[in-house]
Coordinates of C-alpha atoms in Angstrom, one line a residue:
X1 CA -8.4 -9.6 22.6
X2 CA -5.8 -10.7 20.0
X3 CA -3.5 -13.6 20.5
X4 CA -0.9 -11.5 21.4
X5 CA -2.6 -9.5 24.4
X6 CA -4.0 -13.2 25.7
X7 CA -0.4 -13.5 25.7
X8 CA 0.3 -10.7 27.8
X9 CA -2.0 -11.3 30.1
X10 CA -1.0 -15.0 30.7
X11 CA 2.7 -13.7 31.1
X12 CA 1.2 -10.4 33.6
X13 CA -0.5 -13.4 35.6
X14 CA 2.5 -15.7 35.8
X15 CA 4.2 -12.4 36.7
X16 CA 1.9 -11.8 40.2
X17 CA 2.1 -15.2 41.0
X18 CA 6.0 -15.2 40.8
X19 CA 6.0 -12.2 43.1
X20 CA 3.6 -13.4 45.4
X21 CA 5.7 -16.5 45.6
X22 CA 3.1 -18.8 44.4
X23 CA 5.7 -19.5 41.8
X24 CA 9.5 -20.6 42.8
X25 CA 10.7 -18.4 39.5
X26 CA 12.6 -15.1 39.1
X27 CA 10.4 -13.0 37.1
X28 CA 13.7 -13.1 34.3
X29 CA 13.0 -16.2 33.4
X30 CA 9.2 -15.9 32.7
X31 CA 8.8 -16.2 29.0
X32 CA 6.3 -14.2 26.4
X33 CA 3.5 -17.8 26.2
X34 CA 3.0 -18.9 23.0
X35 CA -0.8 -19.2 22.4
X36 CA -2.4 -21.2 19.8
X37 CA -5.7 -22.6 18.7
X38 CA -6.7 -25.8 19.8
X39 CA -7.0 -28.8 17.7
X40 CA -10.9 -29.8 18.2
X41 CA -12.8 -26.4 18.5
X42 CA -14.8 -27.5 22.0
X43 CA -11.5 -27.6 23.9
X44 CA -11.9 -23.4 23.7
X45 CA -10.7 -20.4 21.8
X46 CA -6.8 -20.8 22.5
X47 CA -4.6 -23.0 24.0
X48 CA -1.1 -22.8 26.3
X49 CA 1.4 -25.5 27.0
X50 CA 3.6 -22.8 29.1
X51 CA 2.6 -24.5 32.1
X52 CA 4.5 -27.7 30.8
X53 CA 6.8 -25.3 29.5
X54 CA 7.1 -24.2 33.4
X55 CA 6.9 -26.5 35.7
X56 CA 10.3 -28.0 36.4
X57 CA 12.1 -24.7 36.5
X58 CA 9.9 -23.7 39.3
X59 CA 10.1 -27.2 41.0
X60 CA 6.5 -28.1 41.0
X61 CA 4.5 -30.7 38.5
X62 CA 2.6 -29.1 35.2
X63 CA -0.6 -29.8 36.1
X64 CA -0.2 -28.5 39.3
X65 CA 1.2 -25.1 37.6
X66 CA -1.9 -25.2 35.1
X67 CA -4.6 -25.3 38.1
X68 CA -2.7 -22.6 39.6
X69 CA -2.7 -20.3 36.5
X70 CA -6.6 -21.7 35.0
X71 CA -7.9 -19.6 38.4
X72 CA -5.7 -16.6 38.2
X73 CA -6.7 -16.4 34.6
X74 CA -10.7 -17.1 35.0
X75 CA -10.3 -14.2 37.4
X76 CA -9.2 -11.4 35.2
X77 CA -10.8 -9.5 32.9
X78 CA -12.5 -10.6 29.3
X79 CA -11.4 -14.7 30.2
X80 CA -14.5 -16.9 29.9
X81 CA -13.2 -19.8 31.7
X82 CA -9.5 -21.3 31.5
X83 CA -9.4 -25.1 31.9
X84 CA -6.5 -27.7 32.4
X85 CA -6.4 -30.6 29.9
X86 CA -4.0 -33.6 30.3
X87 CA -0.8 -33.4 31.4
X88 CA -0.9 -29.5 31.8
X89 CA -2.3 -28.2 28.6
X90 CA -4.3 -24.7 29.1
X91 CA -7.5 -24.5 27.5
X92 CA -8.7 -20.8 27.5
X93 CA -12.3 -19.2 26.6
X94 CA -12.9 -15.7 25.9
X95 CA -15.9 -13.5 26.7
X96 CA -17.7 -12.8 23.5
X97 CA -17.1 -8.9 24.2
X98 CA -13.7 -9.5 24.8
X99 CA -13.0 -12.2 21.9
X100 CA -15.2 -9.8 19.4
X101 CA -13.0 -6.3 20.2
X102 CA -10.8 -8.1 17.8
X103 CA -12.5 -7.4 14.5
X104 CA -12.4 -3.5 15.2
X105 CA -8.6 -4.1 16.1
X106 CA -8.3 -5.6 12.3
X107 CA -10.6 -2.9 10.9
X108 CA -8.8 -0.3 12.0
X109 CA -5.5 -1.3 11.9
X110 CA -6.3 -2.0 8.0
X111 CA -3.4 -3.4 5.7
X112 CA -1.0 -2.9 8.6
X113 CA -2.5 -6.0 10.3
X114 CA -0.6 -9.0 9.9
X115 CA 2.4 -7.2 10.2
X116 CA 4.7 -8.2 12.8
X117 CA 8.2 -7.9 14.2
X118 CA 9.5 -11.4 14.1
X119 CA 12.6 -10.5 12.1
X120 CA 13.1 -6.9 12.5
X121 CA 16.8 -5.6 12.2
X122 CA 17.4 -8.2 9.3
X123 CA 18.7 -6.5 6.3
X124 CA 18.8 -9.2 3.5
X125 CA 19.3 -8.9 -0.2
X126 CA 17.6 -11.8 -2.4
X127 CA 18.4 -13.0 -5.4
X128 CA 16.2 -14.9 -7.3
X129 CA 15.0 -15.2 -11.2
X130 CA 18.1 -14.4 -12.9
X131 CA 17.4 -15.6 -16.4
X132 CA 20.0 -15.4 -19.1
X133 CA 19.1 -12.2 -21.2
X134 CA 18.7 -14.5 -24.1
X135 CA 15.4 -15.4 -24.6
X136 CA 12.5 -15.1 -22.8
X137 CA 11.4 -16.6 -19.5
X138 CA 9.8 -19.9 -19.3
X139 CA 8.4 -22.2 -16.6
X140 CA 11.5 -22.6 -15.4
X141 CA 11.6 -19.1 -14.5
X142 CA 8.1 -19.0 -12.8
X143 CA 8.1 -20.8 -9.8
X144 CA 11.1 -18.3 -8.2
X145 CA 9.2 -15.5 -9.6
X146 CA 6.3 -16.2 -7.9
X147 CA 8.1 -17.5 -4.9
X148 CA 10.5 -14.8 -4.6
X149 CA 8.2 -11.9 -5.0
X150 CA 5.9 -12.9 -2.3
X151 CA 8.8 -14.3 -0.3
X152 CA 9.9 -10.6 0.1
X153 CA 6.9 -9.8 0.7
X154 CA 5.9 -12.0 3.5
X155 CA 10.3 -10.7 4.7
X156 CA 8.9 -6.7 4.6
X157 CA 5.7 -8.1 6.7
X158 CA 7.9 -9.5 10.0
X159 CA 10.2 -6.2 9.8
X160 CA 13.1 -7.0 7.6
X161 CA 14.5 -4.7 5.4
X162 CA 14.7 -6.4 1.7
X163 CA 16.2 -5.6 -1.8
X164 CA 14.6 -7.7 -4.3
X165 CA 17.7 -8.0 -6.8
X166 CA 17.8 -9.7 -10.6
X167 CA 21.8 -10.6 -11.9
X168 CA 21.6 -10.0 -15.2
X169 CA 24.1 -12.8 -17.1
X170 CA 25.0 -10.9 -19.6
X171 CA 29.0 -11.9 -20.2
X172 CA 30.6 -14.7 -21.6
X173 CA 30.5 -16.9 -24.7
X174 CA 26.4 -16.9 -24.6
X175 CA 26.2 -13.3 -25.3
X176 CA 28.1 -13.7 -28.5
X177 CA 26.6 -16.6 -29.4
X178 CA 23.1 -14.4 -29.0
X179 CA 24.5 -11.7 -31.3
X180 CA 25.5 -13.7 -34.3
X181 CA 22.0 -15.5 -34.2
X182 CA 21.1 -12.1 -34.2
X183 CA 23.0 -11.3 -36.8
X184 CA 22.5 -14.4 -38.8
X185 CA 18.6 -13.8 -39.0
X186 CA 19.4 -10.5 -40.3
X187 CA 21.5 -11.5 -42.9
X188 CA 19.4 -14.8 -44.0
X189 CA 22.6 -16.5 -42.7
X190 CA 22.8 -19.7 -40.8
X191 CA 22.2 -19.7 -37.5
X192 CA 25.9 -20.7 -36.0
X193 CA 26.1 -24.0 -34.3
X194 CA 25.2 -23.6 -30.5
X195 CA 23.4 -20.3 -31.5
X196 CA 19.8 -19.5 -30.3
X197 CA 16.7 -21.0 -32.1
X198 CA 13.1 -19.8 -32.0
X199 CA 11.3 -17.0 -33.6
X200 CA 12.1 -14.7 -30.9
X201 CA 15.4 -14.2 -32.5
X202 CA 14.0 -13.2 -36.0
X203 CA 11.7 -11.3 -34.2
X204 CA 14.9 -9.4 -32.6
X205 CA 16.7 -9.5 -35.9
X206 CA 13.7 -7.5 -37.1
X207 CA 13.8 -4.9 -34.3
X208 CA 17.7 -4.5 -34.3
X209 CA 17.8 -3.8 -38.1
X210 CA 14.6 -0.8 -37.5
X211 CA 17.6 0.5 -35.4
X212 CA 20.8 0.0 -37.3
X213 CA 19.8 -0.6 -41.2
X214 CA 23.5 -0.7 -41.5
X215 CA 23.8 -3.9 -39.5
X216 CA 25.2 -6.1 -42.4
X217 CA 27.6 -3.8 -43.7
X218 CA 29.3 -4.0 -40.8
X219 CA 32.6 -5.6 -40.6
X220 CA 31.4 -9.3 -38.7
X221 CA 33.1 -8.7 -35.5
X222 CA 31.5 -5.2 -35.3
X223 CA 28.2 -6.5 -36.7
X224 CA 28.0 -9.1 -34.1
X225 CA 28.8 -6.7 -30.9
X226 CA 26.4 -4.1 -32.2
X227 CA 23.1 -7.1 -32.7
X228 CA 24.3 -8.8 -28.9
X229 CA 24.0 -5.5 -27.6
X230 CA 20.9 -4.1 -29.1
X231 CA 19.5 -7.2 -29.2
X232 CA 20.2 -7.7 -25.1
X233 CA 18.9 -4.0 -24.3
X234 CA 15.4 -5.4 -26.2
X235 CA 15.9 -8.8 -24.6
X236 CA 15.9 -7.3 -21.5
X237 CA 12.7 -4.8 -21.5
X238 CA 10.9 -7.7 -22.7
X239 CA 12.0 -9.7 -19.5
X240 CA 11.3 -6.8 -17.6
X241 CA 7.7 -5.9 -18.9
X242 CA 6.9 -9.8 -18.7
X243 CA 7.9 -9.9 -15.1
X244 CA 5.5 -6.7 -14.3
X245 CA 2.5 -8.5 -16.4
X246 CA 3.4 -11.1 -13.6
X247 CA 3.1 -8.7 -10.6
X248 CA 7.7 -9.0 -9.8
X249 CA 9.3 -5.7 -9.6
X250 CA 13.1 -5.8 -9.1
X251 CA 14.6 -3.0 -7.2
X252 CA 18.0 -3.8 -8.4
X253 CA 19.2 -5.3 -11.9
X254 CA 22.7 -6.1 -11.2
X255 CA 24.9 -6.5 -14.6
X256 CA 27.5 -9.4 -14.5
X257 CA 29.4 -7.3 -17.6
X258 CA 29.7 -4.5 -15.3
X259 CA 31.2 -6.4 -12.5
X260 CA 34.0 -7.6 -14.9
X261 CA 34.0 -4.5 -16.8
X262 CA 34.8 -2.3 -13.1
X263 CA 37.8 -4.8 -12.2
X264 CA 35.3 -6.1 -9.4
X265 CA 36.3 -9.9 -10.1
X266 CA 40.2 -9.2 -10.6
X267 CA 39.5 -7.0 -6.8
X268 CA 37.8 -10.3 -5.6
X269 CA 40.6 -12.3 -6.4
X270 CA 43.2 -9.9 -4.6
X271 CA 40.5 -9.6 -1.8
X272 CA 40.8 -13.8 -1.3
X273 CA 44.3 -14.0 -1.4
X274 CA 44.6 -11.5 1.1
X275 CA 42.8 -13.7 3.3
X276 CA 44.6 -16.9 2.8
X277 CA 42.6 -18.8 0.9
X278 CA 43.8 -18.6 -2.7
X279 CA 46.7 -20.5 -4.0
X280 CA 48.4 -20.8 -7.9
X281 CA 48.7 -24.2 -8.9
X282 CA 49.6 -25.3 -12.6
X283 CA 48.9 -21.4 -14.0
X284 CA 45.9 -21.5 -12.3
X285 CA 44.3 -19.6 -9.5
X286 CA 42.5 -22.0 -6.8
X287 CA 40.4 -21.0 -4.3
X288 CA 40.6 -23.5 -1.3
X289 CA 36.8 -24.0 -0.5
X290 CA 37.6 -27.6 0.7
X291 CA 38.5 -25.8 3.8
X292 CA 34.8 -25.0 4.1
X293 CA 33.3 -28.6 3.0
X294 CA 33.0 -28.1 -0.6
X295 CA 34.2 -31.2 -2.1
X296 CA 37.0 -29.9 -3.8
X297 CA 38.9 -26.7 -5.0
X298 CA 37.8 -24.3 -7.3
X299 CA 39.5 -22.6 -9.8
X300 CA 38.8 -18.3 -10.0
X301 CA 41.4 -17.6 -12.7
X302 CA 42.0 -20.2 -15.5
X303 CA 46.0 -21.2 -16.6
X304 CA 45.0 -19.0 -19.6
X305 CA 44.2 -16.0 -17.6
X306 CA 40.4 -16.0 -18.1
X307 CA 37.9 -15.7 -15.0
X308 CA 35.8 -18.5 -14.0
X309 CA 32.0 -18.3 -13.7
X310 CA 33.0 -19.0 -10.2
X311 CA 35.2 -15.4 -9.8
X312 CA 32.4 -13.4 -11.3
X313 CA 30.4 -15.6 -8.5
X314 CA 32.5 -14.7 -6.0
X315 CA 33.0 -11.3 -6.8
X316 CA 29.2 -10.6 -6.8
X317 CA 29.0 -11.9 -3.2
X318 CA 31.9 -9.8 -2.5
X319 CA 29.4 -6.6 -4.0
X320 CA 26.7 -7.9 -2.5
X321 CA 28.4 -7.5 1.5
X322 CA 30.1 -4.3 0.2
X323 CA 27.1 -2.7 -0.6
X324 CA 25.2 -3.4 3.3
X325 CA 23.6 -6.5 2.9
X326 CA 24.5 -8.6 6.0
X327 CA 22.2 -11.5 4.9
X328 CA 21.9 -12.7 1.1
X329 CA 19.7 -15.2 -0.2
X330 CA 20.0 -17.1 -3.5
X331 CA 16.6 -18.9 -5.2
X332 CA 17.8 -21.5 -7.2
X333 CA 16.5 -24.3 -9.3
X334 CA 17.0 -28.1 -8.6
X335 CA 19.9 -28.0 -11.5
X336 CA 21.6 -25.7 -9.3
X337 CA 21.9 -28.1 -6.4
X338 CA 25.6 -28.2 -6.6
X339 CA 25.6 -24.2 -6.0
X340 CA 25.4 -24.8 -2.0
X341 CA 28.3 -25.9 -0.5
X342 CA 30.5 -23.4 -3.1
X343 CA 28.1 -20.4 -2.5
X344 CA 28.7 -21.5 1.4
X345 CA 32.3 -21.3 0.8
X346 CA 32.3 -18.4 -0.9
X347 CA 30.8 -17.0 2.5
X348 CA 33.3 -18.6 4.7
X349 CA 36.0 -17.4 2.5
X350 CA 35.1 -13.8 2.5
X351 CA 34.8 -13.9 6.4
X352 CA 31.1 -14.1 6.9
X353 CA 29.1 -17.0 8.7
X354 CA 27.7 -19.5 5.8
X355 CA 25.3 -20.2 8.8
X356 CA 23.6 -16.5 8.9
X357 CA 25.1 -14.6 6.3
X358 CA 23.9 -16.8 3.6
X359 CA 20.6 -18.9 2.4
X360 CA 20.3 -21.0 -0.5
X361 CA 16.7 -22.3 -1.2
X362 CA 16.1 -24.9 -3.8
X363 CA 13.1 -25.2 -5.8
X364 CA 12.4 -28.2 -8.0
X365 CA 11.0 -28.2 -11.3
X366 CA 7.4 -27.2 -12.2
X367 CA 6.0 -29.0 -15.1
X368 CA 1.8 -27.6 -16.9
X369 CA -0.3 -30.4 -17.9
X370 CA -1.6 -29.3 -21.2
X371 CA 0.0 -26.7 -21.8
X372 CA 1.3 -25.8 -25.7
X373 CA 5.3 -25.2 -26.1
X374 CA 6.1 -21.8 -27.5
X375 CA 6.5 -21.2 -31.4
X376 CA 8.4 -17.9 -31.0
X377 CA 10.7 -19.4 -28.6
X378 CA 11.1 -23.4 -29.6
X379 CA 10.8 -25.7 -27.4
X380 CA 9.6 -24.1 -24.3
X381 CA 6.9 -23.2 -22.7
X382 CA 6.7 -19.1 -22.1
X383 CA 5.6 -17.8 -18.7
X384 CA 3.5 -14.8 -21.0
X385 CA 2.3 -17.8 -22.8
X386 CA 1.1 -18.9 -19.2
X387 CA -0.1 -15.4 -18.1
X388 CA -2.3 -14.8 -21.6
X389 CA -4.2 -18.5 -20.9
X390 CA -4.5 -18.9 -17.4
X391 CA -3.8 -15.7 -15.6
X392 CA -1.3 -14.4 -13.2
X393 CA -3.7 -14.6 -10.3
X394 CA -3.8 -18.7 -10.6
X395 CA -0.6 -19.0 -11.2
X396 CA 1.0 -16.8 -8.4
X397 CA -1.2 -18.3 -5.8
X398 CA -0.5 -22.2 -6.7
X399 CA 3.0 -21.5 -7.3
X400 CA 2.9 -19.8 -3.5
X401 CA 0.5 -22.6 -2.5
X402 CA 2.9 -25.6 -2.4
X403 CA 6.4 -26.1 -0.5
X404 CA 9.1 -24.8 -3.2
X405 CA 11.2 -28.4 -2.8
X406 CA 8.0 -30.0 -3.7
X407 CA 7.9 -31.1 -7.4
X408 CA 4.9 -29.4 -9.0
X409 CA 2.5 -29.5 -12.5
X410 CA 0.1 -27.1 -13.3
X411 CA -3.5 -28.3 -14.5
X412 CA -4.1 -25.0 -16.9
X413 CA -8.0 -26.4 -17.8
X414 CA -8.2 -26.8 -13.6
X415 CA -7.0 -23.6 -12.4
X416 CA -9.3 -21.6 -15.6
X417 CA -12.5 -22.8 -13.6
X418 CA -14.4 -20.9 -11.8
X419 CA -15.5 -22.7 -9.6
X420 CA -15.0 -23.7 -5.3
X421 CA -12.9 -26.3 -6.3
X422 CA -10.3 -24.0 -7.5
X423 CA -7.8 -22.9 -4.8
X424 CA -7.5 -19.7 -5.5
X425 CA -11.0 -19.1 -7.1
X426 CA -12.5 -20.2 -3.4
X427 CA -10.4 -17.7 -1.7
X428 CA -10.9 -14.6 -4.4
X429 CA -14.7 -15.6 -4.0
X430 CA -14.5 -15.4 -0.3
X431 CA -13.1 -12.1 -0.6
X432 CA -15.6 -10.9 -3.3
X433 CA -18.3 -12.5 -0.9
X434 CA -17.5 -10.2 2.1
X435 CA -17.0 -7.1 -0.6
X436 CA -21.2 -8.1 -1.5
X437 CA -22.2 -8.6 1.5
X438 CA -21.1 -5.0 3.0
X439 CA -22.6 -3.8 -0.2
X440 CA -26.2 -5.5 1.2
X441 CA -25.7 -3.9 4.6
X442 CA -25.5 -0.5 3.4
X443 CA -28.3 -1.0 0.9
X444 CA -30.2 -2.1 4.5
X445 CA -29.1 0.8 6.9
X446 CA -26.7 -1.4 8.2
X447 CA -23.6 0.7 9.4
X448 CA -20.7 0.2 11.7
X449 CA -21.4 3.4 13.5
X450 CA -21.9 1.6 17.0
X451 CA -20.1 -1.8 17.9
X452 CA -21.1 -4.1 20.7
X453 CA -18.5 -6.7 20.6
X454 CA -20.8 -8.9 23.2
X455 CA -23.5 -9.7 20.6
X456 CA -20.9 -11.6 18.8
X457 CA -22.0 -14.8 20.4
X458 CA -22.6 -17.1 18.1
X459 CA -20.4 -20.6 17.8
X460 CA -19.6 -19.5 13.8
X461 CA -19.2 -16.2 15.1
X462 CA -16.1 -17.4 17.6
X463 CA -15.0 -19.5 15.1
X464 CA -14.3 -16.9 12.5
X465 CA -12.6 -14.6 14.9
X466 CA -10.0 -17.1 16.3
X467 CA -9.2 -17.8 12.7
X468 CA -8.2 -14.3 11.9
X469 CA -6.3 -13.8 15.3
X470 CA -4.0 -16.4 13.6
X471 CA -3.2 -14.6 11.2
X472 CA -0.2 -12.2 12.4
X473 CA 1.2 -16.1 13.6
X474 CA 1.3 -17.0 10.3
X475 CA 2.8 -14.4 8.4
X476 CA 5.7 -14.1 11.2
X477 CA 5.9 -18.5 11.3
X478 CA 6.3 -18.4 7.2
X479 CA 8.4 -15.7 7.3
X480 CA 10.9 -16.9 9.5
X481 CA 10.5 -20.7 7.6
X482 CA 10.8 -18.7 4.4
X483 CA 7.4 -20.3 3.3
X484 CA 5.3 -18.6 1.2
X485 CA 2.6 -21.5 1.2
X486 CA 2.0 -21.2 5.0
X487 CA 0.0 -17.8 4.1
X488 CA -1.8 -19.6 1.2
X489 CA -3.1 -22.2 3.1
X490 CA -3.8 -20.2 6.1
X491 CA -6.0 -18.1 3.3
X492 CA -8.2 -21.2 1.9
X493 CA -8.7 -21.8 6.3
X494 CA -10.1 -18.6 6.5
X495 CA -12.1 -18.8 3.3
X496 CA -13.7 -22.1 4.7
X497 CA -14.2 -20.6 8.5
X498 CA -16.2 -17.4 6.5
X499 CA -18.6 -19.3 4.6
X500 CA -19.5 -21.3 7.1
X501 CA -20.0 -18.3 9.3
X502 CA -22.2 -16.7 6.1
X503 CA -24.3 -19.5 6.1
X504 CA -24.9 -19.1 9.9
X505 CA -25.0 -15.6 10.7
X506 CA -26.9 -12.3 9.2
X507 CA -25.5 -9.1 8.8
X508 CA -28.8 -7.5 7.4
X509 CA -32.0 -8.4 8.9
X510 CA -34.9 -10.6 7.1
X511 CA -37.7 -8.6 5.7
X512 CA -38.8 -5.9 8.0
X513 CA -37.0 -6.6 11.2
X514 CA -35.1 -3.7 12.7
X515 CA -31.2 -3.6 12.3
X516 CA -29.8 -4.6 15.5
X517 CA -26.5 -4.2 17.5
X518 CA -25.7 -7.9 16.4
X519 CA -26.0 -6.9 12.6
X520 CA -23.6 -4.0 12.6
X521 CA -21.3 -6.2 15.1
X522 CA -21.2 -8.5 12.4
X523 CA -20.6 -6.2 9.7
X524 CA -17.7 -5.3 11.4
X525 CA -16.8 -9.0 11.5
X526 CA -17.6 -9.1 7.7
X527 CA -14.8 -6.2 6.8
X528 CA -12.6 -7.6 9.5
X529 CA -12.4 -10.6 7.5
X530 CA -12.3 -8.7 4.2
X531 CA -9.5 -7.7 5.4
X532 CA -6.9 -10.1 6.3
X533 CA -8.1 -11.9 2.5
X534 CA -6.9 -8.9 1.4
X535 CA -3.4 -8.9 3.1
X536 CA -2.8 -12.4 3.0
X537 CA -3.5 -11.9 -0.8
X538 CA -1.4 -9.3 -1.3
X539 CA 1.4 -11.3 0.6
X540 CA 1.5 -14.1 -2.1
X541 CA 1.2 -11.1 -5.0
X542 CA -2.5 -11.9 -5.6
X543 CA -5.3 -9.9 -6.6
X544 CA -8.5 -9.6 -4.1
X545 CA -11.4 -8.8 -6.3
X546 CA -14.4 -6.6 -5.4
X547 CA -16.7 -8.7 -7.7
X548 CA -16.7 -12.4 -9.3

């Protein structure tokens, strides 16, 4: 029985007592229970507070309600016993055949289990990463990398519909600034002041010169468009390539250049002003977000006649509802706190609700303890830098393991060791440990051809199995929290339940003893737990090895 069915049947026998007016409550207003596991493991294998939840809608007291539902409950089918704690709290215990049927529900429902409906219908596109094309990504890039891959993840879990998207910065004065660095390594020329440093840029020069040996004889203008542009296209793959070393895959790569290049910012303007809420005010064009509690007006279209970084931010919100996306979420650094209320205005502006039409979640900085700065890049440190000496497994799962407004630093030597200590190490293991021990079984004629549910009865045994029916909880409470780290920590909970259960409980007999119905029951407890490591993993982009 999964938490959900328990549910089911608490809401079925609320239900009869309602309509044989046991219960002063239209059946309308009978809720799906929540269930949960209880806090010390003695009180039983789940918990309701719908009684409390209950009682003074149907004019009686909570206890009362609880006593009432403990015996309809102990009466039906697979309950165990259903007790009333304190005020109204319902304790519920599960037949070992009924709490057991739960690991063949995991088994064969495979990678689908975990998934859940919680926010079905959503269509959402999130934006996150979004490094300037020029230079590589660095830990400043990581933690939204790691975060926003398995955030869409966990979204795609619960039922929404997501497109992963990258906004490629690749207008303005940086760009040129990019291509005569560019151009200046080629040459043996000084780097222009503000230009880009590192040997990543020599490295580029190299690569753009293989491509047009004519670079220098170029007149300079010319010579710098044609480095900023080769140089961005190799810029860009290595982005790209770093990102897949890193387990992130964009589905769209949205070009800034290309929005000012279609006439999408001067449309955005138009669009605005349409609606009332741009005005001209010394040359400029204003956009009046003080309307919608930014703290003061911003300007779209300089007195010059330039665009702002704001249009080009405006218009790409603008694209983003033109193109079906009813919900947008931005990952931004701490640096980027000020983005909010104008991002939220830009919502309000273009007639959407800055309440459910847009999220902007703020990470703060991650710092490595040990770690060397980059010599092709200056002073930074490179997430393949990260990758190549401590791993993208380690990385992705501590980067998912913490809150993403908690500041973080990486111990490189710590998260190398192989060993139970290691986050990410003790949940791999666990998952490594159920892959050996079905390996065992079948070297021991131990198969799940036959199930009997019932001979799950040890304490470990019940133990392990309410910790997995959690699990669909989980995904659907992170995903609706947007918190990655739920799933993570959920994992290393699982982890801890499984070993203790391995230390407890045989799947293959000792010496010459027959295989029994309680082995292969607990082989299929084994690969049920195998599992949801392997889901939850996958959730937070992290590998679930057959071996360590």
């Amino acid at each position: 029985m999964t938490p959900a069915e328990l549910a089911a049947l608490i809401r079925s026998v609320l239900l009869d007592a309602v309509d044989a007016g046991d219960v002063a409550l239209a059946a309308g207003d009978v809720p799906e229970p929540r269930v949960e596991r209880p806090r010390q493991r003695e009180h039983g294998d789940w918990a309701t507070n719908v009684a409390m939840q209950l009682a003074k809608p149907a004019g009686t007291s909570p206890r009362a309600l609880a006593e009432l539902l403990a015996a309809r409950l102990t009466a039906a089918p697979g309950i165990a016993s259903a007790e009333v704690a304190g005020p109204g709290f319902l304790n519920i215990r599960l037949e070992a055949g009924a709490a057991g049927e739960l690991a063949r529900t995991i088994v064969e429902a495979g990678p689908g289990y975990g998934r859940n409906d919680a926010i079905a219908g959503q269509v959402i596109n999130m934006e996150f990463v979004s490094a300037n094309p020029t230079g590589p990504l660095h830990i400043g890039h990581t933690r939204w990398a790691a975060l926003g891959d398995a955030l869409v993840r966990l979204l795609r879990a619960s039922g929404a519909e997501v497109t992963p998207e990258y906004y490629i910065n690749d207008a303005g004065a940086q760009m040129d600034k990019f291509g005569a660095s560019i151009l200046a390594r080629a040459t043996g020329t000084e780097v222009p002041e503000g230009g880009y440093q590192g040997e990543y840029v020599g490295e580029l020069a190299t690569r753009v010169l293989a491509e047009r040996p004519d670079l220098a004889a170029l007149p300079h203008d010319e010579a710098v468009a044609a480095a900023r542009d080769l140089g961005y296209r190799l810029q860009m793959a290595e982005i790209e390539e770093t990102l897949a070393d890193f387990n992130v895959h964009f589905e769209v790569w949205f070009s800034e250049r290309e929005l000012h290049a279609g006439g999408a910012v001067e449309q955005a303007v138009a669009r605005l002003r349409e609606q009332g809420h741009v005005y001209d005010e010394g040359g400029a064009v204003w956009l009046r977000t003080t309307d919608f509690s930014d703290d003061k007006d911003r300007v779209l279209v300089r007195a010059d006649g330039t665009p702002t970084y704001f249009a080009a931010d405006a218009a790409y919100y603008l694209s983003k509802k033109d193109r079906g996306f009813p919900g947008k979420i931005y990952l931004l650094g701490a640096d980027h706190h000020g983005y909010v209320n104008r991002l939220k205005a830009i919502a309000s502006c273009a007639g959407d609700d800055p309440e459910a039409n847009i999220e902007v979640l703020i990470g703060q900085l991650v710092s490595v303890a040990g770690a060397r700065m980059s010599k092709r890049a200056g002073n930074i440190i490179e997430l393949r830098d990260l990758i190549e000496w401590i791993g993208t497994d380690p990385v992705r799962y501590t980067l998912a393991r913490f809150p993403a407004d908690s500041p973080l630093t990486l111990e490189g030597e710590k998260l190398r060791e192989q060993n139970l200590d290691n986050p990410v190490y003790y949940v791999q293991y666990a998952h490594a440990r159920t892959r050996n021990v079905a390996r065992n079984a079948a070297d021991h004629g131990v198969t799940r051809d036959d199930f009997d549910p019932a001979t799950l009865d040890h304490e470990a045994d019940a133990t392990l199995l309410g910790a997995l029916g959690e699990f669909p909880g989980v995904v659907a409470h992170a995903a609706r929290l947007r918190e990655p780290h739920r799933v993570a920590r959920y994992l290393e909970q699982l982890a801890a339940a499984y070993h203790a259960w391995y230390g407890q409980c045989r799947v293959t007999p000792r010496g010459e003893e027959p295989v029994e119905a309680s082995h292969r029951a607990r082989l299929w407890l084994n690969d049920a737990t195998t599992q949801v490591l392997a889901n939850g993993l996958a959730l937070l982009g992290v590998g679930a090895p057959e071996r360590m």
